Coordinates of C-alpha atoms in Angstrom, one line a residue:
Chain A
M1 CA 0.1 0.2 0.0
A2 CA 1.0 3.7 -0.1
D3 CA 2.3 3.1 -3.7
V4 CA 1.9 5.0 -6.6
A5 CA -1.0 4.1 -8.8
Q6 CA -1.9 5.3 -12.6
A7 CA -5.4 4.9 -14.4
F8 CA -6.0 6.0 -18.1
V9 CA -9.5 7.5 -18.5
P10 CA -11.1 8.5 -22.1
G11 CA -12.0 11.6 -22.9
H12 CA -15.9 11.9 -23.6
V13 CA -17.9 13.9 -25.8
T14 CA -21.7 14.3 -25.2
G15 CA -24.1 14.6 -28.1
F16 CA -27.3 15.2 -26.2
F17 CA -28.5 14.6 -22.8
T18 CA -31.3 15.4 -20.2
T19 CA -31.0 16.5 -16.6
E20 CA -32.3 14.3 -14.1
P21 CA -31.9 16.1 -10.3
D22 CA -32.3 13.8 -7.3
S23 CA -31.1 14.7 -3.8
D24 CA -28.7 11.7 -3.6
P25 CA -26.0 12.5 -6.1
T26 CA -25.3 9.1 -6.7
K27 CA -28.8 8.8 -8.3
A28 CA -28.7 12.3 -9.8
G29 CA -27.3 12.5 -13.2
S30 CA -28.8 12.7 -17.0
R31 CA -29.5 10.4 -19.8
G32 CA -28.2 10.8 -23.1
C33 CA -25.5 9.7 -25.6
G34 CA -21.6 10.3 -26.3
I35 CA -18.5 9.1 -27.6
A36 CA -15.4 7.7 -25.4
L37 CA -12.5 9.1 -27.2
S38 CA -8.9 7.4 -27.5
D39 CA -7.3 10.9 -26.5
G40 CA -7.9 10.8 -22.6
V41 CA -6.2 11.7 -19.3
T42 CA -3.6 9.7 -17.6
V43 CA -3.8 10.2 -13.6
T44 CA -1.3 9.3 -11.2
V45 CA -2.0 9.3 -7.6
Q46 CA 0.6 9.4 -4.9
P47 CA 0.1 9.5 -1.2
A48 CA 0.9 12.9 0.3
D49 CA 1.0 14.8 3.4
A50 CA -1.3 17.5 1.7
T51 CA -3.6 17.1 -0.9
S52 CA -2.7 18.8 -4.4
V53 CA -4.0 18.5 -7.8
A54 CA -2.1 19.4 -11.0
L55 CA -3.3 19.2 -14.9
N56 CA -0.3 19.1 -17.2
G57 CA 2.0 20.4 -14.5
E58 CA -0.4 23.4 -13.3
E59 CA -1.6 23.2 -10.1
I60 CA -5.4 23.7 -10.0
S61 CA -8.3 23.4 -8.1
M62 CA -10.8 20.6 -9.0
G63 CA -13.9 20.1 -7.0
A64 CA -14.7 16.7 -8.2
V65 CA -11.1 15.4 -7.3
E66 CA -11.0 16.9 -4.0
R67 CA -14.5 15.2 -3.1
V68 CA -13.4 11.8 -4.4
L69 CA -10.3 11.9 -2.0
D70 CA -12.4 13.0 0.8
A71 CA -14.7 10.4 0.5
L72 CA -11.9 7.8 0.3
D73 CA -10.4 9.6 3.5
V74 CA -7.0 10.2 1.9
T75 CA -4.4 13.1 1.3
A76 CA -2.7 12.3 -1.9
A77 CA -0.7 14.2 -4.9
V78 CA -3.1 13.7 -8.1
R79 CA -1.5 14.7 -11.7
G80 CA -3.3 14.6 -14.7
V81 CA -1.8 14.7 -18.0
T82 CA -3.7 15.1 -21.3
D83 CA -4.0 16.7 -24.5
L84 CA -7.3 17.5 -24.2
P85 CA -8.6 21.2 -23.3
L86 CA -10.3 21.7 -20.0
G87 CA -13.8 23.2 -20.3
S88 CA -14.5 22.3 -23.7
G89 CA -16.6 19.2 -23.5
F90 CA -14.5 16.5 -23.2
G91 CA -14.9 15.2 -19.8
V92 CA -11.8 16.2 -18.3
S93 CA -12.9 16.6 -14.9
G94 CA -14.9 13.4 -14.9
A95 CA -11.8 11.8 -16.3
M96 CA -9.8 13.2 -13.3
A97 CA -12.7 12.3 -10.9
L98 CA -12.5 8.7 -12.0
G99 CA -8.8 8.2 -12.5
T100 CA -8.6 9.7 -8.7
A101 CA -10.8 7.0 -7.6
L102 CA -9.2 4.1 -9.2
G103 CA -5.9 5.3 -8.3
A104 CA -6.5 6.0 -4.7
N105 CA -8.2 2.7 -4.3
T106 CA -5.0 1.0 -5.5
A107 CA -2.4 3.5 -3.9
F108 CA -4.1 3.0 -0.5
D109 CA -5.2 -0.3 -0.8
R110 CA -8.9 0.8 -0.2
R111 CA -10.5 -2.6 -1.4
L112 CA -13.4 -0.9 -3.0
S113 CA -15.1 -2.5 -6.1
R114 CA -15.3 -0.9 -9.2
N115 CA -19.0 0.0 -9.0
E116 CA -18.1 1.7 -5.6
L117 CA -15.4 3.6 -7.4
V118 CA -17.5 4.6 -10.5
T119 CA -20.2 5.9 -8.0
I120 CA -17.8 7.9 -5.6
A121 CA -16.7 9.7 -8.9
H122 CA -20.0 10.2 -10.2
G123 CA -21.5 11.5 -7.0
A124 CA -18.3 14.0 -6.6
E125 CA -18.9 15.4 -10.2
V126 CA -22.7 15.6 -9.6
Q127 CA -21.9 17.6 -6.4
A128 CA -19.2 19.6 -8.1
G129 CA -21.7 20.5 -10.7
T130 CA -18.9 19.8 -13.5
G131 CA -20.9 17.1 -15.1
L132 CA -23.8 14.7 -15.0
G133 CA -23.0 11.6 -17.1
D134 CA -19.4 11.7 -18.2
V135 CA -18.2 9.5 -15.6
V136 CA -20.2 6.4 -16.0
A137 CA -19.9 6.6 -19.9
Q138 CA -15.9 7.1 -19.2
A139 CA -16.1 3.8 -17.0
Q140 CA -17.8 1.8 -19.9
G141 CA -15.9 3.3 -23.1
G142 CA -17.3 3.0 -26.5
V143 CA -20.3 5.2 -27.5
T144 CA -22.5 4.7 -24.5
I145 CA -26.2 5.1 -24.4
R146 CA -27.2 6.4 -20.8
L147 CA -31.0 5.0 -20.9
E148 CA -31.3 5.7 -17.2
A149 CA -29.5 8.4 -15.0
G150 CA -27.2 7.9 -11.9
G151 CA -24.2 6.0 -10.8
P152 CA -23.9 2.0 -11.3
H153 CA -26.2 1.0 -8.6
T154 CA -29.1 2.8 -10.5
N155 CA -28.3 3.7 -14.2
V156 CA -29.2 1.3 -17.2
L157 CA -26.6 1.7 -20.1
D158 CA -26.5 0.4 -23.5
A159 CA -24.1 1.3 -26.3
I160 CA -23.8 1.6 -30.1
P161 CA -21.2 -0.9 -31.3
A162 CA -18.9 1.1 -33.7
R163 CA -15.5 2.1 -34.3
R164 CA -14.8 5.1 -36.2
R165 CA -12.3 8.1 -36.5
V166 CA -13.4 11.2 -34.8
E167 CA -12.3 14.6 -35.2
Y168 CA -12.7 17.7 -33.2
H169 CA -12.1 21.3 -33.6
V170 CA -12.1 23.5 -30.5
I171 CA -13.6 27.2 -30.6
G172 CA -13.7 27.9 -26.7
G173 CA -14.9 27.0 -23.5
L174 CA -18.8 26.8 -21.8
A175 CA -18.9 26.7 -18.3
T176 CA -20.8 23.6 -17.4
E177 CA -22.3 24.9 -14.1
E178 CA -23.9 28.0 -15.5
V179 CA -25.7 25.9 -18.0
L180 CA -26.7 23.3 -15.4
N181 CA -27.7 25.8 -12.9
G182 CA -30.1 27.5 -15.7
N183 CA -33.5 26.4 -16.7
T184 CA -33.0 22.8 -18.2
D185 CA -36.3 22.2 -19.4
T186 CA -35.8 22.7 -23.2
I187 CA -32.6 20.7 -22.8
S188 CA -34.3 17.7 -21.6
M189 CA -37.2 17.9 -23.7
A190 CA -34.8 17.8 -26.6
G191 CA -32.5 15.2 -25.1
K192 CA -35.5 12.7 -24.6
K193 CA -36.5 13.0 -28.1
A194 CA -32.9 12.4 -29.4
L195 CA -32.4 9.6 -27.1
S196 CA -35.5 7.7 -28.3
D197 CA -34.4 8.4 -32.1
V198 CA -31.2 6.7 -31.1
V199 CA -32.6 4.0 -29.3
E200 CA -34.9 2.9 -32.3
D201 CA -31.6 3.1 -34.5
P202 CA -28.1 2.5 -32.5
T203 CA -25.9 3.7 -35.3
L204 CA -23.3 6.5 -35.4
N205 CA -25.0 8.3 -38.2
R206 CA -28.2 8.5 -36.4
F207 CA -26.3 9.7 -33.3
M208 CA -24.7 12.6 -35.2
R209 CA -28.0 13.3 -36.6
A210 CA -29.8 13.4 -33.4
S211 CA -27.2 15.4 -31.7
R212 CA -27.5 18.0 -34.3
E213 CA -31.2 18.3 -33.9
F214 CA -30.8 18.3 -30.2
A215 CA -28.2 21.3 -30.3
R216 CA -30.5 23.5 -32.0
E217 CA -33.7 22.6 -30.2
S218 CA -31.9 22.9 -26.7
S219 CA -30.7 26.4 -27.7
L220 CA -27.2 25.5 -26.8
L221 CA -25.7 25.9 -30.5
T222 CA -23.6 28.7 -30.9
T223 CA -23.6 30.8 -34.0
R224 CA -19.6 29.8 -34.4
V225 CA -20.3 26.4 -33.7
R226 CA -23.1 26.0 -36.3
D227 CA -21.1 27.7 -39.2
V228 CA -18.3 25.0 -38.5
I229 CA -21.0 22.4 -38.7
L230 CA -22.6 24.0 -41.8
D231 CA -19.2 24.0 -43.6
V232 CA -18.6 20.0 -42.7
N233 CA -22.3 19.5 -43.9
K234 CA -21.5 21.5 -47.3
I235 CA -18.7 19.1 -48.1
G236 CA -21.1 16.0 -47.4
G237 CA -19.6 15.5 -44.0
T238 CA -21.6 15.0 -40.5
A239 CA -20.4 17.1 -37.7
T240 CA -21.9 18.1 -34.4
M241 CA -21.5 20.0 -31.3
A242 CA -19.8 18.6 -28.0
M243 CA -21.9 19.2 -24.9
L244 CA -20.8 21.5 -23.1
G245 CA -18.3 23.3 -25.0
K246 CA -17.9 25.5 -28.0
T247 CA -16.3 22.3 -29.6
V248 CA -17.3 20.6 -33.0
I249 CA -16.9 16.8 -33.5
A250 CA -17.0 15.1 -36.9
L251 CA -17.0 11.5 -37.9
D252 CA -14.1 10.5 -40.4
T253 CA -12.3 13.3 -42.2
G254 CA -15.3 15.7 -42.0
L255 CA -13.5 18.7 -40.6
S256 CA -10.4 18.0 -42.6
D257 CA -12.3 17.7 -45.7
A258 CA -13.9 21.2 -44.7
G259 CA -10.4 22.9 -44.6
Y260 CA -10.1 22.9 -40.8
D261 CA -7.0 21.7 -39.1
P262 CA -8.6 19.5 -36.4
Q263 CA -7.3 16.9 -33.6
V264 CA -7.6 13.6 -35.1
S265 CA -9.1 10.9 -32.6
K266 CA -11.1 7.6 -32.7
V267 CA -14.1 6.2 -30.5
Y268 CA -12.2 4.4 -27.7
P269 CA -14.2 1.1 -27.5
T270 CA -13.5 0.1 -23.8
G271 CA -13.5 1.9 -20.4
A272 CA -11.2 3.6 -17.9
A273 CA -8.6 1.2 -16.6
L274 CA -5.8 1.2 -14.0
E275 CA -2.3 1.2 -15.8
P276 CA -0.2 -2.0 -15.1
A277 CA 1.4 -1.9 -11.9
Q278 CA 5.4 -2.1 -12.3
R279 CA 5.3 -4.5 -9.2
Q280 CA 2.6 -5.7 -7.2
Chain B
M1 CA -22.8 -3.3 -45.8
A2 CA -21.7 -6.9 -46.6
D3 CA -18.4 -6.1 -45.6
V4 CA -15.9 -8.2 -43.4
A5 CA -15.9 -7.3 -39.9
Q6 CA -13.5 -8.1 -37.1
A7 CA -13.7 -8.2 -33.2
F8 CA -11.5 -9.1 -30.3
V9 CA -12.7 -11.0 -27.3
P10 CA -10.8 -11.5 -24.2
G11 CA -10.5 -15.1 -22.7
H12 CA -12.1 -15.7 -19.4
V13 CA -11.3 -17.9 -16.7
T14 CA -13.8 -18.4 -14.0
G15 CA -12.7 -19.0 -10.4
F16 CA -16.3 -19.8 -9.1
F17 CA -19.8 -19.9 -10.0
T18 CA -23.4 -20.8 -9.3
T19 CA -25.9 -22.2 -12.0
E20 CA -29.3 -20.2 -12.1
P21 CA -31.5 -21.9 -14.8
D22 CA -34.5 -20.0 -16.3
S23 CA -36.8 -21.1 -19.0
D24 CA -35.6 -17.8 -20.8
P25 CA -32.0 -18.3 -22.0
T26 CA -31.2 -14.6 -21.8
K27 CA -32.3 -14.7 -18.1
A28 CA -30.8 -18.1 -17.4
G29 CA -27.0 -18.1 -16.3
S30 CA -24.8 -18.0 -13.4
R31 CA -23.4 -15.9 -10.7
G32 CA -19.7 -15.9 -10.2
C33 CA -16.1 -14.3 -10.8
G34 CA -13.5 -14.6 -13.2
I35 CA -10.8 -12.8 -15.0
A36 CA -10.7 -11.7 -18.4
L37 CA -7.4 -12.4 -19.9
S38 CA -5.5 -10.4 -22.7
D39 CA -5.1 -13.7 -24.4
G40 CA -8.3 -13.8 -26.5
V41 CA -10.1 -14.8 -29.6
T42 CA -9.9 -12.7 -32.9
V43 CA -13.0 -13.4 -34.9
T44 CA -13.9 -12.1 -38.4
V45 CA -17.2 -12.3 -39.9
Q46 CA -17.7 -12.4 -43.8
P47 CA -21.0 -12.6 -45.6
A48 CA -21.1 -16.0 -47.4
D49 CA -23.4 -18.5 -49.2
A50 CA -23.2 -20.8 -46.5
T51 CA -22.4 -20.7 -42.9
S52 CA -19.1 -22.3 -41.9
V53 CA -17.0 -21.7 -38.8
A54 CA -13.3 -22.4 -38.3
L55 CA -11.1 -22.2 -35.2
N56 CA -7.2 -21.5 -36.2
G57 CA -7.9 -22.5 -39.7
E58 CA -9.7 -25.9 -38.7
E59 CA -13.5 -26.1 -39.7
I60 CA -15.5 -26.8 -36.4
S61 CA -19.2 -26.9 -35.4
M62 CA -20.1 -24.7 -32.6
G63 CA -23.7 -24.5 -31.4
A64 CA -23.3 -21.2 -30.1
V65 CA -22.0 -19.4 -32.9
E66 CA -24.6 -21.2 -35.3
R67 CA -27.4 -19.6 -33.3
V68 CA -26.1 -16.5 -33.2
L69 CA -26.2 -16.4 -36.8
D70 CA -29.5 -17.8 -36.9
A71 CA -30.8 -15.0 -34.5
L72 CA -29.3 -12.6 -36.7
D73 CA -30.6 -14.1 -40.0
V74 CA -27.3 -14.1 -41.8
T75 CA -25.1 -17.0 -43.3
A76 CA -21.4 -16.1 -42.7
A77 CA -18.0 -17.5 -42.7
V78 CA -16.8 -17.0 -39.2
R79 CA -12.9 -17.4 -38.5
G80 CA -11.6 -17.3 -35.0
V81 CA -7.9 -17.1 -34.2
T82 CA -6.6 -17.7 -30.9
D83 CA -3.8 -19.2 -28.7
L84 CA -6.0 -20.5 -26.2
P85 CA -7.0 -24.0 -26.0
L86 CA -10.8 -25.1 -26.5
G87 CA -12.3 -26.9 -23.6
S88 CA -9.9 -26.0 -20.9
G89 CA -12.0 -23.2 -19.1
F90 CA -10.8 -20.3 -21.3
G91 CA -14.2 -19.1 -22.6
V92 CA -13.2 -19.7 -26.3
S93 CA -16.8 -20.7 -27.2
G94 CA -18.2 -17.6 -25.7
A95 CA -15.6 -15.7 -27.3
M96 CA -16.6 -17.0 -30.7
A97 CA -20.1 -16.4 -29.9
L98 CA -19.8 -13.0 -28.9
G99 CA -17.3 -12.0 -31.7
T100 CA -19.7 -13.4 -34.3
A101 CA -22.6 -11.2 -32.8
L102 CA -20.4 -8.2 -33.1
G103 CA -18.9 -8.8 -36.2
A104 CA -22.2 -9.6 -37.9
N105 CA -24.0 -6.6 -36.6
T106 CA -21.3 -4.7 -38.6
A107 CA -20.8 -6.8 -41.6
F108 CA -24.4 -7.0 -42.3
D109 CA -25.4 -3.6 -41.1
R110 CA -28.0 -5.1 -38.5
R111 CA -28.3 -2.1 -36.6
L112 CA -28.5 -3.5 -33.1
S113 CA -27.2 -2.2 -29.6
R114 CA -24.4 -3.6 -27.7
N115 CA -26.8 -5.1 -25.5
E116 CA -29.0 -6.6 -27.7
L117 CA -25.5 -8.4 -29.4
V118 CA -24.5 -9.5 -25.8
T119 CA -28.0 -10.8 -25.2
I120 CA -28.0 -13.0 -28.3
A121 CA -24.4 -14.2 -27.6
H122 CA -25.4 -15.1 -24.0
G123 CA -28.4 -16.7 -24.9
A124 CA -26.9 -18.7 -27.7
E125 CA -24.1 -19.9 -25.5
V126 CA -26.8 -21.1 -22.8
Q127 CA -28.8 -22.8 -25.2
A128 CA -25.7 -24.5 -26.6
G129 CA -24.9 -25.6 -23.2
T130 CA -21.3 -24.5 -23.4
G131 CA -21.3 -21.5 -21.1
L132 CA -23.3 -19.8 -18.3
G133 CA -21.2 -16.3 -17.5
D134 CA -18.4 -16.2 -19.9
V135 CA -20.2 -14.0 -22.4
V136 CA -21.3 -11.3 -20.0
A137 CA -17.8 -11.2 -18.4
Q138 CA -16.3 -11.1 -21.8
A139 CA -18.4 -8.1 -22.9
Q140 CA -17.5 -6.1 -19.7
G141 CA -13.6 -7.3 -19.3
G142 CA -11.5 -6.8 -16.2
V143 CA -12.2 -9.1 -13.1
T144 CA -16.0 -9.2 -13.5
I145 CA -18.3 -10.1 -10.7
R146 CA -21.4 -11.4 -11.6
L147 CA -23.8 -10.6 -8.8
E148 CA -27.0 -11.5 -10.8
A149 CA -27.1 -14.0 -13.9
G150 CA -28.5 -13.3 -17.0
G151 CA -28.0 -11.2 -20.2
P152 CA -27.7 -7.5 -19.9
H153 CA -31.2 -6.8 -19.6
T154 CA -31.2 -8.8 -16.3
N155 CA -27.9 -9.4 -14.9
V156 CA -26.0 -7.1 -12.1
L157 CA -22.2 -6.8 -12.7
D158 CA -19.5 -5.2 -10.6
A159 CA -15.7 -6.0 -10.9
I160 CA -12.5 -6.2 -8.9
P161 CA -10.4 -3.1 -10.1
A162 CA -7.0 -4.6 -10.5
R163 CA -4.3 -5.4 -13.0
R164 CA -2.0 -8.3 -12.5
R165 CA 0.1 -10.8 -14.5
V166 CA -1.7 -14.4 -14.7
E167 CA -0.1 -17.4 -15.7
Y168 CA -1.7 -20.6 -16.7
H169 CA -0.9 -24.5 -17.3
V170 CA -3.1 -26.6 -19.1
I171 CA -3.6 -30.1 -18.1
G172 CA -6.6 -31.0 -20.2
G173 CA -10.1 -30.4 -21.1
L174 CA -13.3 -31.0 -19.1
A175 CA -16.7 -31.0 -20.8
T176 CA -18.8 -28.1 -19.7
E177 CA -22.2 -29.6 -20.8
E178 CA -21.6 -33.0 -18.9
V179 CA -20.9 -31.0 -15.5
L180 CA -23.7 -28.5 -16.4
N181 CA -26.4 -31.5 -16.9
G182 CA -25.2 -33.0 -13.7
N183 CA -26.4 -32.1 -10.4
T184 CA -25.3 -28.7 -9.6
D185 CA -26.5 -28.3 -6.1
T186 CA -23.3 -28.7 -4.3
I187 CA -21.6 -26.3 -6.7
S188 CA -24.0 -23.3 -6.3
M189 CA -23.7 -23.6 -2.7
A190 CA -19.9 -23.6 -2.8
G191 CA -20.5 -20.6 -5.5
K192 CA -22.5 -18.6 -3.4
K193 CA -20.2 -18.7 -0.4
A194 CA -17.6 -17.9 -2.4
L195 CA -19.5 -14.8 -4.1
S196 CA -20.1 -13.5 -0.7
D197 CA -16.5 -13.5 0.3
V198 CA -15.5 -11.7 -2.7
V199 CA -18.3 -9.2 -2.4
E200 CA -17.0 -8.5 1.2
D201 CA -13.6 -7.8 0.0
P202 CA -13.1 -7.4 -3.6
T203 CA -9.5 -7.8 -4.2
L204 CA -7.7 -10.5 -6.3
N205 CA -6.0 -12.4 -3.3
R206 CA -9.5 -12.9 -1.9
F207 CA -10.7 -14.0 -5.2
M208 CA -7.9 -16.5 -5.6
R209 CA -8.8 -17.7 -2.0
A210 CA -12.5 -18.0 -2.5
S211 CA -11.7 -19.9 -5.9
R212 CA -9.5 -22.5 -4.3
E213 CA -12.2 -23.1 -1.5
F214 CA -14.8 -23.4 -4.3
A215 CA -12.7 -26.0 -6.1
R216 CA -12.6 -28.3 -3.3
E217 CA -16.1 -27.8 -2.0
S218 CA -17.8 -28.0 -5.5
S219 CA -16.0 -31.3 -5.8
L220 CA -14.9 -30.1 -9.1
L221 CA -11.1 -30.2 -8.4
T222 CA -9.1 -33.2 -9.8
T223 CA -6.2 -34.7 -8.4
R224 CA -3.3 -33.4 -11.1
V225 CA -5.0 -30.0 -10.9
R226 CA -4.8 -30.1 -6.9
D227 CA -1.2 -31.2 -7.0
V228 CA -0.1 -28.2 -9.3
I229 CA -1.9 -25.9 -7.2
L230 CA -0.1 -27.4 -3.8
D231 CA 3.3 -26.8 -5.9
V232 CA 2.6 -23.2 -6.3
N233 CA 1.5 -22.7 -2.8
K234 CA 5.0 -24.5 -1.4
I235 CA 6.7 -21.8 -3.0
G236 CA 4.4 -19.0 -1.4
G237 CA 2.5 -18.2 -4.6
T238 CA -1.3 -18.2 -4.9
A239 CA -3.2 -20.7 -7.6
T240 CA -6.5 -22.1 -8.5
M241 CA -8.4 -24.2 -11.1
A242 CA -10.1 -22.6 -14.1
M243 CA -13.6 -23.5 -14.3
L244 CA -14.4 -25.7 -16.4
G245 CA -11.1 -27.2 -17.3
K246 CA -8.4 -29.2 -16.2
T247 CA -6.2 -25.8 -16.0
V248 CA -4.5 -24.0 -12.9
I249 CA -4.0 -20.4 -13.1
A250 CA -1.5 -18.4 -10.7
L251 CA -1.0 -14.9 -10.1
D252 CA 2.3 -13.4 -10.9
T253 CA 5.1 -15.6 -11.1
G254 CA 3.4 -18.5 -9.3
L255 CA 3.7 -21.1 -11.9
S256 CA 7.1 -20.2 -13.0
D257 CA 8.7 -20.1 -9.5
A258 CA 7.2 -23.3 -9.1
G259 CA 9.1 -24.8 -12.0
Y260 CA 6.6 -25.1 -14.6
D261 CA 6.6 -23.6 -17.8
P262 CA 3.4 -21.8 -17.9
Q263 CA 1.7 -19.4 -20.8
V264 CA 1.7 -15.8 -19.3
S265 CA -0.8 -13.5 -19.8
K266 CA -2.4 -10.6 -17.6
V267 CA -5.8 -9.0 -16.7
Y268 CA -7.3 -7.5 -19.8
P269 CA -9.0 -4.7 -18.1
T270 CA -11.7 -4.0 -20.9
G271 CA -14.2 -5.7 -22.7
A272 CA -14.9 -7.2 -26.2
A273 CA -14.9 -4.7 -29.0
L274 CA -14.8 -4.4 -32.8
E275 CA -11.6 -3.7 -34.5
P276 CA -11.3 -0.2 -36.2
A277 CA -12.6 -0.6 -39.8
Q278 CA -10.5 -0.3 -42.7
R279 CA -12.8 2.2 -44.2
Q280 CA -16.4 3.1 -43.2

């Protein structure tokens, strides 16, 4: 025990979602659908006298991570390394929370099950107000359909079985907390419609179409994001907005073909996992 | 559509199990716990005029695979490639069934969700009598705890969050069908006890101990398997029997240290997945 432990958590872009509040943060969350990305966050947890959190070498404050450490009753140095931008809809805070839970469980020999750790990370992210559905989708990987909200003890998950190249183009950030603290009725109504579309036809193409309709109907679509999506549509590609960020995601070479210089990633088919221990 | 598609499915060694019969094969199955292995089966599915199934280049008859193809209403050439032995407790038939479901869905553009495909493969394996719990564990990956039996619509899964080197030594095969068609009351009683031990302390070490006790109490332990396990114990290692095969699995370098020349594998942390398409 008291060793260093490391976990990799895929990034996650949400196409559409509902908000499902509950007084119990492990039951609260969202329904919806999104794509786990091969770009993710490598999280290292090491016991320390005082807790500190850093992302790409820079000390930051991250409510979800601190809550996870509190729940496990440990103090640790948590270090995240990623190519993904923070606050642009890639689930970086969810990845940090989940990676911290998986890493701390091993580093401190906490002997919790995987569901318990995912529950802690999900509840921490909900309480911190930084996400509603990323953690459970990042734990499963692939293109997760969240049929019922909450942590592993209450949610119902399915997935679109597909591998595909995914490109993304980041325009800027959106504050998840602000959107989630506003009136979310319109969002949830649009999210329910999109979810029923994808359940009827669980394919990536339908996911992209349902996500575009959701972005428009939820009024979350910004003008600049819309313009980029239209550029991709013009050359016959398919693109949508990553929730919640001013980010455009496209399948295949949609953004490249439209003349952008996107980041290139792909569907990461599997979920968050500990990295192999050097010795155990 | 009508393209070739390929999936990788990890092998799976069961440490202990119960049998949970049900007239609906998608609800029947087992509770228990096992380890997904980085050694697995790569399954290729290609549309063909007549169905044929081959493993490592040899044509075989495999009930679970044929049932999956029937359920999807397709005829195809299914090719499996693996280093794992058939009939020795590695879930090769489950891997073939699940890989066929994932591959055929893509190759024939069947547009089913991941849960639907896992359900089909699980039900086919149960009906063929070749396994009760491998498919759902292979779909999830890692060290899956099966808390409730059946396919994804009825089961409850958790996992031991651990990565570790796993060694295995194959003595010979055991006919799953024969054991499962016998009186399984003793097996299920021992399995329930082992499950409650692992739920209390979800660690790999406890899993190995509970599995050894299960092997003995269920009367499935054979003399030669027991002798190998004792050899590993003598040098301070930890080993148990893979259900259902005359196979010994050990953590870390247990079998090597005891003088055997084992196959070396490791916990495969994630579940079965389609391989990336060359073009899509």
